[in-house]
Coordinates of N, CA and C in Angstrom, one line a residue:
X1 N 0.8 -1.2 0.0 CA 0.0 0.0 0.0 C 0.9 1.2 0.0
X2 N 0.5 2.7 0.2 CA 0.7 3.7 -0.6 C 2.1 3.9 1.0
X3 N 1.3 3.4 2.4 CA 2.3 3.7 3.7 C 3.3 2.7 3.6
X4 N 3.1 1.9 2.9 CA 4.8 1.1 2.8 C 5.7 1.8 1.9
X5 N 4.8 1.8 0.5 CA 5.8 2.6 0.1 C 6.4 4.0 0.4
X6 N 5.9 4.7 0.8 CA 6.7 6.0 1.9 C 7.5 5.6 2.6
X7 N 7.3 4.4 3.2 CA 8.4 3.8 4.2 C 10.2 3.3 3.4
X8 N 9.4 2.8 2.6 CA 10.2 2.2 1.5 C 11.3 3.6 1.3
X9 N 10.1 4.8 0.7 CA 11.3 5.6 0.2 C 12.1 6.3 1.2
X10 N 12.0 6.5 2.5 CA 12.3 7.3 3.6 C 13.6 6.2 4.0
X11 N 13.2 5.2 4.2 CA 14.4 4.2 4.4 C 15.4 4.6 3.3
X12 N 15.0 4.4 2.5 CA 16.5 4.4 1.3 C 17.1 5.8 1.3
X13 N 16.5 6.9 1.3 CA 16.7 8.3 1.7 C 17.6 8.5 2.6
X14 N 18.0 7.4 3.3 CA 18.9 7.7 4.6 C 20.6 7.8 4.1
X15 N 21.3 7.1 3.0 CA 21.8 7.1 2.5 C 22.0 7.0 0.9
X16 N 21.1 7.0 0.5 CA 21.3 7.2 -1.2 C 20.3 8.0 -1.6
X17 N 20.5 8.3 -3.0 CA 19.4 9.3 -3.9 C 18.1 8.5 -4.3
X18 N 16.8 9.1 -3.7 CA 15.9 8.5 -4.3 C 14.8 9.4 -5.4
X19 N 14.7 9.0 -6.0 CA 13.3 9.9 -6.9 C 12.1 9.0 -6.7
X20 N 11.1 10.3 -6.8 CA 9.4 10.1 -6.7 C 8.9 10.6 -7.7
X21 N 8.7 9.3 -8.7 CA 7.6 10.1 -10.0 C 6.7 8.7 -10.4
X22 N 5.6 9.8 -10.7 CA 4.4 8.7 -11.5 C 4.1 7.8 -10.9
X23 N 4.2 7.9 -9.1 CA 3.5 7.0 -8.3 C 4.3 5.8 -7.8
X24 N 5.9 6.0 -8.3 CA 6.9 5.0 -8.5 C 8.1 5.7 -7.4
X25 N 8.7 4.8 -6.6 CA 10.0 5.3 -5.9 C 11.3 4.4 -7.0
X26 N 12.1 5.6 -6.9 CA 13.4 4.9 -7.5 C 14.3 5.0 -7.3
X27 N 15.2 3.6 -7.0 CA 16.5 4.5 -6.2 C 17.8 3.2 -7.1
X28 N 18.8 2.3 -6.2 CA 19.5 1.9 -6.5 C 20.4 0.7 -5.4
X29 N 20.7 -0.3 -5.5 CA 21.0 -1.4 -4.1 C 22.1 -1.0 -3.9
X30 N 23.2 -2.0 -3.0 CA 24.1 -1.4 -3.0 C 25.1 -1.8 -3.6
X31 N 24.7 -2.7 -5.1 CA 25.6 -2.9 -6.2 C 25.5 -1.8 -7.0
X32 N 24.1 -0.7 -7.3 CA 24.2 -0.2 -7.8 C 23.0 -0.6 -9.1
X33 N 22.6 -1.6 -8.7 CA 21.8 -1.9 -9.5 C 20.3 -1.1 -9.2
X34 N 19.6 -0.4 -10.5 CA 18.2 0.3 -10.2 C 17.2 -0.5 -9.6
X35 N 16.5 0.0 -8.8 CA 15.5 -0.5 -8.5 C 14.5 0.3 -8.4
X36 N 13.0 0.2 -8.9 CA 11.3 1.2 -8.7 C 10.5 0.2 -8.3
X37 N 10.1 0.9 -7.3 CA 9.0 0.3 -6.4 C 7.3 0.8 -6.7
X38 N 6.5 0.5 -6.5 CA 4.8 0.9 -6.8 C 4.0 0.2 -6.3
X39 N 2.9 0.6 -5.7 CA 2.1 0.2 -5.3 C 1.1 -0.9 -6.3
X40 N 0.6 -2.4 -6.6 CA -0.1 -2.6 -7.1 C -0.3 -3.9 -6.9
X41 N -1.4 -4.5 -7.6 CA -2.5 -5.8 -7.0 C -2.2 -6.5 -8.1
X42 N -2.1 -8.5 -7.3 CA -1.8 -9.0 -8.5 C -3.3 -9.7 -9.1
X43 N -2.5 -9.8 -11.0 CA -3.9 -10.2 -11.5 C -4.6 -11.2 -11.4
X44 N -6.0 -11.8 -11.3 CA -6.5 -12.7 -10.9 C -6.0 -13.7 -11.7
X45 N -5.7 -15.1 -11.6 CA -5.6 -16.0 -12.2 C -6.2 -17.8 -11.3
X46 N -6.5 -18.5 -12.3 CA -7.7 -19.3 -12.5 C -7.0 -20.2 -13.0
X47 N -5.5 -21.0 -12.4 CA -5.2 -22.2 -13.3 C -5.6 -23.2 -13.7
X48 N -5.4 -23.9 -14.7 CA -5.9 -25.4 -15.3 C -4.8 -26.2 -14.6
X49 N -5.4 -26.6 -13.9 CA -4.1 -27.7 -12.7 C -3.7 -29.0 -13.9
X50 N -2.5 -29.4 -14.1 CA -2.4 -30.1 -14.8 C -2.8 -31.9 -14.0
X51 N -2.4 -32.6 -14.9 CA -3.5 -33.6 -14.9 C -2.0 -34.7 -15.5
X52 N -2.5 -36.4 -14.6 CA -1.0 -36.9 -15.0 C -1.5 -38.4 -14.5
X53 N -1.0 -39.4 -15.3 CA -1.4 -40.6 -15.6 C -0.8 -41.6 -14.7
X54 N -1.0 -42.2 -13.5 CA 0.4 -43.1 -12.4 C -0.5 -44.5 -12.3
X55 N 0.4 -45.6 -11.9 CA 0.0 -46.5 -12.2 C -1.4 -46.2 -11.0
X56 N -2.7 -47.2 -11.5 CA -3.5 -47.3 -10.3 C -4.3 -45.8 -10.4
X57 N -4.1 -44.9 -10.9 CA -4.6 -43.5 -10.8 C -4.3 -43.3 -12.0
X58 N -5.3 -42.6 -12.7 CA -5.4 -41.8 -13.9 C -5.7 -40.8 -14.1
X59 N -5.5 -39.3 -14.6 CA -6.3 -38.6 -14.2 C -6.8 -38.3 -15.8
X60 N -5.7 -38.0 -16.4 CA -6.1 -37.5 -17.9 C -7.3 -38.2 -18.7
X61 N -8.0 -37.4 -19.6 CA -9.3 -38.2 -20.2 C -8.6 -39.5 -21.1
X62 N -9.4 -40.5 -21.3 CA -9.1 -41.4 -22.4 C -9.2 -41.0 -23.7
X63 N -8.5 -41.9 -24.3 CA -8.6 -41.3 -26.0 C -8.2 -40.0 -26.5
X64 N -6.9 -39.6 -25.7 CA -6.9 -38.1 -26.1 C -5.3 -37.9 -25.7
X65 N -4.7 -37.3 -26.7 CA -3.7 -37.2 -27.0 C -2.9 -36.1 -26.1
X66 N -1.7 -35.7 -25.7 CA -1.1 -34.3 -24.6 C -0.9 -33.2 -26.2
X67 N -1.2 -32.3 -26.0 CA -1.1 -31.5 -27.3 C 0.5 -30.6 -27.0
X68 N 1.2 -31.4 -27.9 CA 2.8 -30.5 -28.1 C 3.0 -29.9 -28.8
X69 N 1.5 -29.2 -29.2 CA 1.7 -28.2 -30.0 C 1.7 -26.9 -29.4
X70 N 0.9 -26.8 -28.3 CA 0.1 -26.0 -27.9 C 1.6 -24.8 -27.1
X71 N 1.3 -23.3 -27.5 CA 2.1 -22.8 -27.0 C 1.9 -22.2 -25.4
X72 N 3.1 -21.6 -24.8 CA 3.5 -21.9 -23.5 C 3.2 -20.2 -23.2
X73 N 2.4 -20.1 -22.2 CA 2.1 -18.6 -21.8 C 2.9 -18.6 -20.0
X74 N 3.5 -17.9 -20.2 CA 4.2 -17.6 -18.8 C 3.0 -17.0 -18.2
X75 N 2.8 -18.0 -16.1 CA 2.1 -16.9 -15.6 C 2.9 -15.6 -14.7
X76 N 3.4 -15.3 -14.7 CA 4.5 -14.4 -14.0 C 5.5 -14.6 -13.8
X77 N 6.2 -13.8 -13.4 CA 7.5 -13.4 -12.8 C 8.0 -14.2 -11.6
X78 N 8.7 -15.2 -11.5 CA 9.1 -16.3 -10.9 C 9.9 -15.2 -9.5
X79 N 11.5 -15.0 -10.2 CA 12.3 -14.4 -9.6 C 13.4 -14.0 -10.5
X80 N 14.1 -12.8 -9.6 CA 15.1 -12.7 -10.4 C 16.4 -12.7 -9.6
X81 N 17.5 -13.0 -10.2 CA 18.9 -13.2 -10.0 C 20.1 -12.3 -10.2
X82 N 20.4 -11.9 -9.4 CA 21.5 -11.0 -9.5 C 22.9 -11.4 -9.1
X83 N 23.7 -10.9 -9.9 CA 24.9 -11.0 -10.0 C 25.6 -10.1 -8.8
X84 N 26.8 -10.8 -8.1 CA 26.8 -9.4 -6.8 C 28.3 -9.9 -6.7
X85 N 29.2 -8.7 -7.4 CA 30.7 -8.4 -6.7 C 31.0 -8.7 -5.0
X86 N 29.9 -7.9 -4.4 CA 30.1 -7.9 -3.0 C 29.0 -8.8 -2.3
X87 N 29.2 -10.0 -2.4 CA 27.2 -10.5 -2.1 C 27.1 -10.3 -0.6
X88 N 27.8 -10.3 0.0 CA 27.6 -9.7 1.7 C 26.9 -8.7 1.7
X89 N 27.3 -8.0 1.2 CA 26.4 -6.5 1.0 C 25.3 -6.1 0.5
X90 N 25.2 -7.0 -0.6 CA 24.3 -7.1 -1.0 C 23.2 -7.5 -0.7
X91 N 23.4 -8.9 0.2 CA 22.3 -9.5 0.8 C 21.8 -8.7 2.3
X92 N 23.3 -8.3 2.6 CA 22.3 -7.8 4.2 C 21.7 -5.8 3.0
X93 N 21.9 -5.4 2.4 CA 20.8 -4.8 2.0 C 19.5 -4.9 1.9
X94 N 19.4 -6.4 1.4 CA 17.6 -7.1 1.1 C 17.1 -7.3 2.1
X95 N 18.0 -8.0 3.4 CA 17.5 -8.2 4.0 C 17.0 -7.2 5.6
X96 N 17.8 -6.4 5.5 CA 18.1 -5.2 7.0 C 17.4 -4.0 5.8
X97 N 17.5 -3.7 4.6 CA 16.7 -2.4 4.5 C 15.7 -2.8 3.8
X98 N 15.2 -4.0 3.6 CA 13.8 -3.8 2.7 C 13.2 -5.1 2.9
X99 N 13.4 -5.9 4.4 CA 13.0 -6.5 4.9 C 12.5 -8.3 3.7
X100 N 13.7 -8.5 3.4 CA 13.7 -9.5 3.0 C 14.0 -10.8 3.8
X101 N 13.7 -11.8 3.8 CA 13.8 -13.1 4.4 C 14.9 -14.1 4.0
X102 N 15.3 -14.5 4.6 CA 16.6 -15.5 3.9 C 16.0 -17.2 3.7
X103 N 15.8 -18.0 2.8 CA 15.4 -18.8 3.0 C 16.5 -20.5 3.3
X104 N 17.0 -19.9 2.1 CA 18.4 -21.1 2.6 C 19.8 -20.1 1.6
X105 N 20.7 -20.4 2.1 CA 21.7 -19.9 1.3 C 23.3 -20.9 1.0
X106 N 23.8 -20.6 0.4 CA 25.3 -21.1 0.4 C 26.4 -20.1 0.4
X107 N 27.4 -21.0 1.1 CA 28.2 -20.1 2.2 C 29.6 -19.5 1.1
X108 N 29.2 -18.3 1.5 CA 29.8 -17.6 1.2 C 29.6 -17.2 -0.2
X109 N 28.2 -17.3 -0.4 CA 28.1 -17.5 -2.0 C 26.9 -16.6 -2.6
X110 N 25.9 -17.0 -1.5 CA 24.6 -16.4 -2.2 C 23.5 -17.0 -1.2
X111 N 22.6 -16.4 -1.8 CA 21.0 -16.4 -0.2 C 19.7 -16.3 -1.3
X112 N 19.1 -17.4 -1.1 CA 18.1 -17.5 -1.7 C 16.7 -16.5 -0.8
X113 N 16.0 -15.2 -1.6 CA 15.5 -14.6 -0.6 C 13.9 -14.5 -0.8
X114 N 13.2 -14.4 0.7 CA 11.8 -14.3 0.2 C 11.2 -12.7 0.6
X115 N 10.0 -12.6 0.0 CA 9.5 -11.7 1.4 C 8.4 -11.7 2.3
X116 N 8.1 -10.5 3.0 CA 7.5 -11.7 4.2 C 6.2 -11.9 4.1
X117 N 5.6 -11.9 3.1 CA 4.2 -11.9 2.9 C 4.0 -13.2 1.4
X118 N 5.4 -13.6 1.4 CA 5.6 -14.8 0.2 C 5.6 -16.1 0.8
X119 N 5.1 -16.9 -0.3 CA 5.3 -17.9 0.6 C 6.0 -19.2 -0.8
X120 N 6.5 -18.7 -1.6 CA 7.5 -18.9 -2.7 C 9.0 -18.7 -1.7
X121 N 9.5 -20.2 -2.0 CA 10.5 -20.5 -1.6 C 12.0 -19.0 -1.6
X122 N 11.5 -18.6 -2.7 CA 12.9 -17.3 -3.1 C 12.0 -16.1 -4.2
X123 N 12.1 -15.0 -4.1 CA 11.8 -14.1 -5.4 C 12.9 -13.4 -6.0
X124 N 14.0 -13.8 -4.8 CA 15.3 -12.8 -5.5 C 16.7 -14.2 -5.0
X125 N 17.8 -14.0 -5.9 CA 18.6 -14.8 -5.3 C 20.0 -13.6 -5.5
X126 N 20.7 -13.7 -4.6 CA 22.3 -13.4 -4.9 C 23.2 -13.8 -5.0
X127 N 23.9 -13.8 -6.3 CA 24.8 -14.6 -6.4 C 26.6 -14.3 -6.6
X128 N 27.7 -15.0 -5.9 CA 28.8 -14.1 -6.2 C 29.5 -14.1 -7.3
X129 N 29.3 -13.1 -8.2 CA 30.2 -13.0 -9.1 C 31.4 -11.8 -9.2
X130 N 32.3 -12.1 -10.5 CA 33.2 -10.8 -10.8 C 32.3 -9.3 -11.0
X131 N 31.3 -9.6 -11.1 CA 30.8 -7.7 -11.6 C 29.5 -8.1 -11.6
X132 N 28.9 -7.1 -11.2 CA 27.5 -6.6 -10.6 C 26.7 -6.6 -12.1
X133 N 25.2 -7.1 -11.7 CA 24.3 -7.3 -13.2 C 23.3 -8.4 -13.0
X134 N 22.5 -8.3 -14.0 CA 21.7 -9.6 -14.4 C 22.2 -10.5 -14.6
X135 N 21.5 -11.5 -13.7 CA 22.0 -13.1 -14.3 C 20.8 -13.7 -14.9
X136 N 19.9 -13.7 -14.4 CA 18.7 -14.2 -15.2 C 17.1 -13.7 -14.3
X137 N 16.4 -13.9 -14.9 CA 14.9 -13.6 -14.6 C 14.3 -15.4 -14.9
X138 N 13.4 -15.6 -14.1 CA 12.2 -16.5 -14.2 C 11.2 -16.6 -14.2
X139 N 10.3 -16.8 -15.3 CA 8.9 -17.3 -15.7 C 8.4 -18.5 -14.7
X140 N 7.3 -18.3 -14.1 CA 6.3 -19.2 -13.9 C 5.9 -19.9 -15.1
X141 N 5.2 -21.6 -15.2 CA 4.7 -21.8 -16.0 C 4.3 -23.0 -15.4
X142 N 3.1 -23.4 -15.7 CA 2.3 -24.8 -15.0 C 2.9 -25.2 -14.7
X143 N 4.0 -26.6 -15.2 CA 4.3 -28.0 -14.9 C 5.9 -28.1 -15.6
X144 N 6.2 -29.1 -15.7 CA 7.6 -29.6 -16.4 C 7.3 -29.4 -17.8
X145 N 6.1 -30.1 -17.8 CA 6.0 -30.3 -19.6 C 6.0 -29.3 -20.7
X146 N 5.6 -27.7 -19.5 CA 5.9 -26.9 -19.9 C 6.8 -26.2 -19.8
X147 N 7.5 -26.4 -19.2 CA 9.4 -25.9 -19.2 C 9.7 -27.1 -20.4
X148 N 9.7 -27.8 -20.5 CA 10.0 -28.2 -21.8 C 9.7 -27.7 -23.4
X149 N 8.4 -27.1 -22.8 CA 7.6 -26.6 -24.0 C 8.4 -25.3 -24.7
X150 N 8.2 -24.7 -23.4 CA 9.0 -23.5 -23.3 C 10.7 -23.3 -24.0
X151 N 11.7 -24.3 -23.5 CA 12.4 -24.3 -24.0 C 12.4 -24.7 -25.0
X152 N 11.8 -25.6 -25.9 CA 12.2 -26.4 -26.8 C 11.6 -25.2 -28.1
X153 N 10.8 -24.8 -27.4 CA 9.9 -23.3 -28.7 C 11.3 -22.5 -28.6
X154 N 11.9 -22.0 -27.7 CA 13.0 -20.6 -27.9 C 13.8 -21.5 -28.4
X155 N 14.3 -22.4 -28.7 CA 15.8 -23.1 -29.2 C 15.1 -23.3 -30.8
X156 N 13.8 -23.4 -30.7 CA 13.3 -23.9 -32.7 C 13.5 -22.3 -33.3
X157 N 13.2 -21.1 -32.5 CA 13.4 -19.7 -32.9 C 14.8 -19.1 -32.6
X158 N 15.9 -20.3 -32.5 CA 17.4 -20.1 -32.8 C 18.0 -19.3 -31.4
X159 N 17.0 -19.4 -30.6 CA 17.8 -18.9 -29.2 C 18.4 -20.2 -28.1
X160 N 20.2 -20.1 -27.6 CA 20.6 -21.3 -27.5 C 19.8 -21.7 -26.1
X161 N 20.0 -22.7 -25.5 CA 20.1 -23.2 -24.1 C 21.1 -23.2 -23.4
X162 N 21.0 -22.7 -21.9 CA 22.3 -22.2 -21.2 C 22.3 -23.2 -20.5
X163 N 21.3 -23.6 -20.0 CA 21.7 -24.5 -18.5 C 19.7 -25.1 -18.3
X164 N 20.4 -26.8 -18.5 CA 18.7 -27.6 -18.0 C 18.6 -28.2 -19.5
X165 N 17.1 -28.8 -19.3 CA 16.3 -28.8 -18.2 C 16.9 -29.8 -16.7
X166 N 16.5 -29.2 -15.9 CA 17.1 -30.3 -15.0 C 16.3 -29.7 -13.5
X167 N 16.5 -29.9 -12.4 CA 15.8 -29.5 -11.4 C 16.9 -29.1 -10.0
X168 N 16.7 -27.8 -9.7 CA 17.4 -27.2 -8.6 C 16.7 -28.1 -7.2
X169 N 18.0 -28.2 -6.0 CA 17.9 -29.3 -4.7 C 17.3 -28.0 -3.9
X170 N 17.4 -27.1 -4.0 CA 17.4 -25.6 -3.4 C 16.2 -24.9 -3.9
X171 N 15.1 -25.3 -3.2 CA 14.2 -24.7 -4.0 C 13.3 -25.5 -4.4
X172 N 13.7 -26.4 -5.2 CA 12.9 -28.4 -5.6 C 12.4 -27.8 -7.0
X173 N 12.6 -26.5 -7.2 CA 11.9 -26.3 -8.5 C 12.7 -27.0 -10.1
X174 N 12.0 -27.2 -10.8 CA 12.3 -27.7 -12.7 C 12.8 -26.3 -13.4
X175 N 14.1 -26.5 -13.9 CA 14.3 -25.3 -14.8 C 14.7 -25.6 -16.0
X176 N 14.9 -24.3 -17.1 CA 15.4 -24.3 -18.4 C 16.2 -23.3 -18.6
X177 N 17.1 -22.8 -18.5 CA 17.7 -21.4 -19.2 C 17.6 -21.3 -20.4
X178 N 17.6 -20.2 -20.6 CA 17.8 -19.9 -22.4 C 18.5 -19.1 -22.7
X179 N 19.7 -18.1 -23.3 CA 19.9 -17.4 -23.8 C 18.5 -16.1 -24.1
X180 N 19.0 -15.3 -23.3 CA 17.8 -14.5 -23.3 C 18.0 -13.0 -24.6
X181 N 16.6 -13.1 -24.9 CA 16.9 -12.3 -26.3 C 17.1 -10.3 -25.9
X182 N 17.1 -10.5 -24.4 CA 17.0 -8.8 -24.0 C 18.3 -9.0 -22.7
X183 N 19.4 -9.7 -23.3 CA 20.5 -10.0 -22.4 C 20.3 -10.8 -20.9
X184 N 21.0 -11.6 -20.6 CA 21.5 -12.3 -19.4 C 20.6 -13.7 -19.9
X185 N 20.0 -14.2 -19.0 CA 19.0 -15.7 -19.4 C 17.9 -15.4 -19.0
X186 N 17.0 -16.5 -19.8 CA 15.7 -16.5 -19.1 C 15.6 -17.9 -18.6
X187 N 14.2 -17.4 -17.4 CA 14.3 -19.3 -17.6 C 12.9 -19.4 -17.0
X188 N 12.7 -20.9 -17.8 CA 11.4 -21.6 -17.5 C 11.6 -22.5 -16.3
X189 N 10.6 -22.0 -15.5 CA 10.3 -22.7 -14.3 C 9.1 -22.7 -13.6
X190 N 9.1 -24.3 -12.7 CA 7.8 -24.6 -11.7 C 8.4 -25.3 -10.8
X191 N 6.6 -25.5 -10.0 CA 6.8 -26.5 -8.6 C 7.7 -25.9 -7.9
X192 N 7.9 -25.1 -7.0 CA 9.0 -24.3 -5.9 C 8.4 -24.6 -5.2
X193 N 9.6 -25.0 -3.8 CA 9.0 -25.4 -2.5 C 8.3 -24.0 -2.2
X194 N 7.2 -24.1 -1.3 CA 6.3 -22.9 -0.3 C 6.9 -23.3 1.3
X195 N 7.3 -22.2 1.6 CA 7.9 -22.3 3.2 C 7.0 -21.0 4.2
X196 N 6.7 -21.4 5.5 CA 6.6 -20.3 6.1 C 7.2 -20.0 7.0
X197 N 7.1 -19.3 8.1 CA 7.9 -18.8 9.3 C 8.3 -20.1 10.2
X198 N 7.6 -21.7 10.1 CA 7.8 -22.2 10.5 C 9.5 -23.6 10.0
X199 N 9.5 -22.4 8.9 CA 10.7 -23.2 8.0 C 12.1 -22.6 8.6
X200 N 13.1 -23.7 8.4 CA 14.4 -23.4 9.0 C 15.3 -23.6 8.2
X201 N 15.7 -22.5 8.1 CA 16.9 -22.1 7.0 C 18.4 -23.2 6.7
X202 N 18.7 -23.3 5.5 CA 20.0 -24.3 5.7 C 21.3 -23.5 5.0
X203 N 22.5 -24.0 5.2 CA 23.4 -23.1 4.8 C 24.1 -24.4 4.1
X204 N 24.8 -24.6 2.9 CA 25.2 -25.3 1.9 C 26.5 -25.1 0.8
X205 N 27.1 -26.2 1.0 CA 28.7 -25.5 0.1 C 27.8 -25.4 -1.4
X206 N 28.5 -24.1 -1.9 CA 28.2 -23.6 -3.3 C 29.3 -24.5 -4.1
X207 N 28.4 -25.7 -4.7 CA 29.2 -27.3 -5.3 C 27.8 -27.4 -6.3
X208 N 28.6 -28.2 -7.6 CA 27.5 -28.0 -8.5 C 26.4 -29.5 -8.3
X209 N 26.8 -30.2 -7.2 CA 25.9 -31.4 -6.8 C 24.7 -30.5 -6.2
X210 N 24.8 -29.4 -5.5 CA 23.9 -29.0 -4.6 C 23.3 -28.4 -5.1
X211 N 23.4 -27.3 -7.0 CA 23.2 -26.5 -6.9 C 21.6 -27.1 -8.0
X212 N 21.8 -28.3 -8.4 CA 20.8 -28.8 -9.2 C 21.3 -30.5 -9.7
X213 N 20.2 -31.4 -10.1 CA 20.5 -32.5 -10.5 C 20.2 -32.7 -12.1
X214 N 20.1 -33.7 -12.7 CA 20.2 -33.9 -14.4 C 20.7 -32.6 -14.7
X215 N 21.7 -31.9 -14.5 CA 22.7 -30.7 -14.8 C 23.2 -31.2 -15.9
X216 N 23.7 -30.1 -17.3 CA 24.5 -30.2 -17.9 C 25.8 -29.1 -17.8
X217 N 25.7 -28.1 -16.7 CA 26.5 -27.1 -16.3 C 26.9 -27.1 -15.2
X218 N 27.8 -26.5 -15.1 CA 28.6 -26.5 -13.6 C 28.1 -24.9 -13.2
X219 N 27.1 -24.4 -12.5 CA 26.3 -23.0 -12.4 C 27.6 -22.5 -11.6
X220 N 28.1 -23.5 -10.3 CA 28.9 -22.5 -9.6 C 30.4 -21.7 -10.5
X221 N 30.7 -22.4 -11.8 CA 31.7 -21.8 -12.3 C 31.5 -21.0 -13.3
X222 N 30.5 -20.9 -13.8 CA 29.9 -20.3 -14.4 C 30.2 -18.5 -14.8

């Protein structure tokens, strides 16, 4: 609402430049990276729960084929990932000025983060690199079949695959990277663990066993 975000911009005001336009606060982390804040409601949505055939249980109709034709509509904005020179700093930014959550992290590496009204395993991750930037953004999208879908459409329209499909331990979610056509990656993802206050955080060597399984990339060297 309109008293967080005042809050929002008065916090950041304490040390850095913020602007107020068009109902938007704007300022910068302390990599340097922009950030605008705004007040707004998310849109309703009404999923088609997918539907899946195990021995003894069936769910899908008979006589009817899975359509791999059919294209892949992202329902939102998963999370995004940033790249952080200084990730110390960066993380206790998220989390001491704009009251972010830590959900699990690896040491000395990066902090998977929530906020406190989420109940999505991470909406932001940080991670340590040589220089500050995007590393990638994530799409929601039903199921696996559709991370598959997803990727397999951007690779027929000549955009490469960076990393997947395969499934992160950190998080339990299915991903795809792609070569993203507006720089850094994108990626198709589902199924994220939901944690609440009653979840207890783990701390984990940043090793490419931990960081996902059916990998074809080593993310930590990346």
């Amino acid at each position: 609402d309109q008293e967080t975000l005042d809050q929002i911009a008065a916090e950041l005001a304490r040390d850095r430049k913020v602007t107020v336009a068009e109902g938007r606060v704007h300022s910068h982390d302390n990599g340097g990276l922009a950030l605008a804040f705004q007040v707004a409601r998310k849109a309703p949505y009404n999923p088609v729960l997918p539907l899946a055939n195990v021995p003894g249980h069936a769910q899908r109709p008979v006589n009817r084929r899975i359509p791999f034709e059919a294209s892949v509509r992202p329902i939102g904005i998963a999370h995004v990932v940033i790249n952080c020179a200084d990730e110390a700093s960066q993380r206790a930014f998220y989390t001491e000025r704009l009251g972010y959550i830590v959900s699990d992290s690896f040491k000395e590496a990066g902090a998977f983060l929530r906020t406190p009204i989420a109940l999505e395993h991470h909406s932001l991750f940080t991670v340590r690199r040589a220089a500050n930037g995007l590393n990638h953004v994530a799409l929601y999208v039903t199921d696996f079949h559709e991370v598959m879908l997803g990727g397999t459409a951007m690779q027929n329209k000549g955009w490469k695959s960076y990393w997947g499909p395969g499934r992160h331990k950190l998080g339990s979610n299915y991903f795809w990277y792609i070569k993203s056509p507006l720089g850094g990656n994108l990626e198709y993802t589902c199924d994220v663990d939901h944690v609440d206050e009653n979840w207890v955080p783990g701390e984990f060597d940043f090793s490419p066993d931990m960081t996902a399984i059916w990998s074809d990339r080593d993310f930590v060297a990346a």
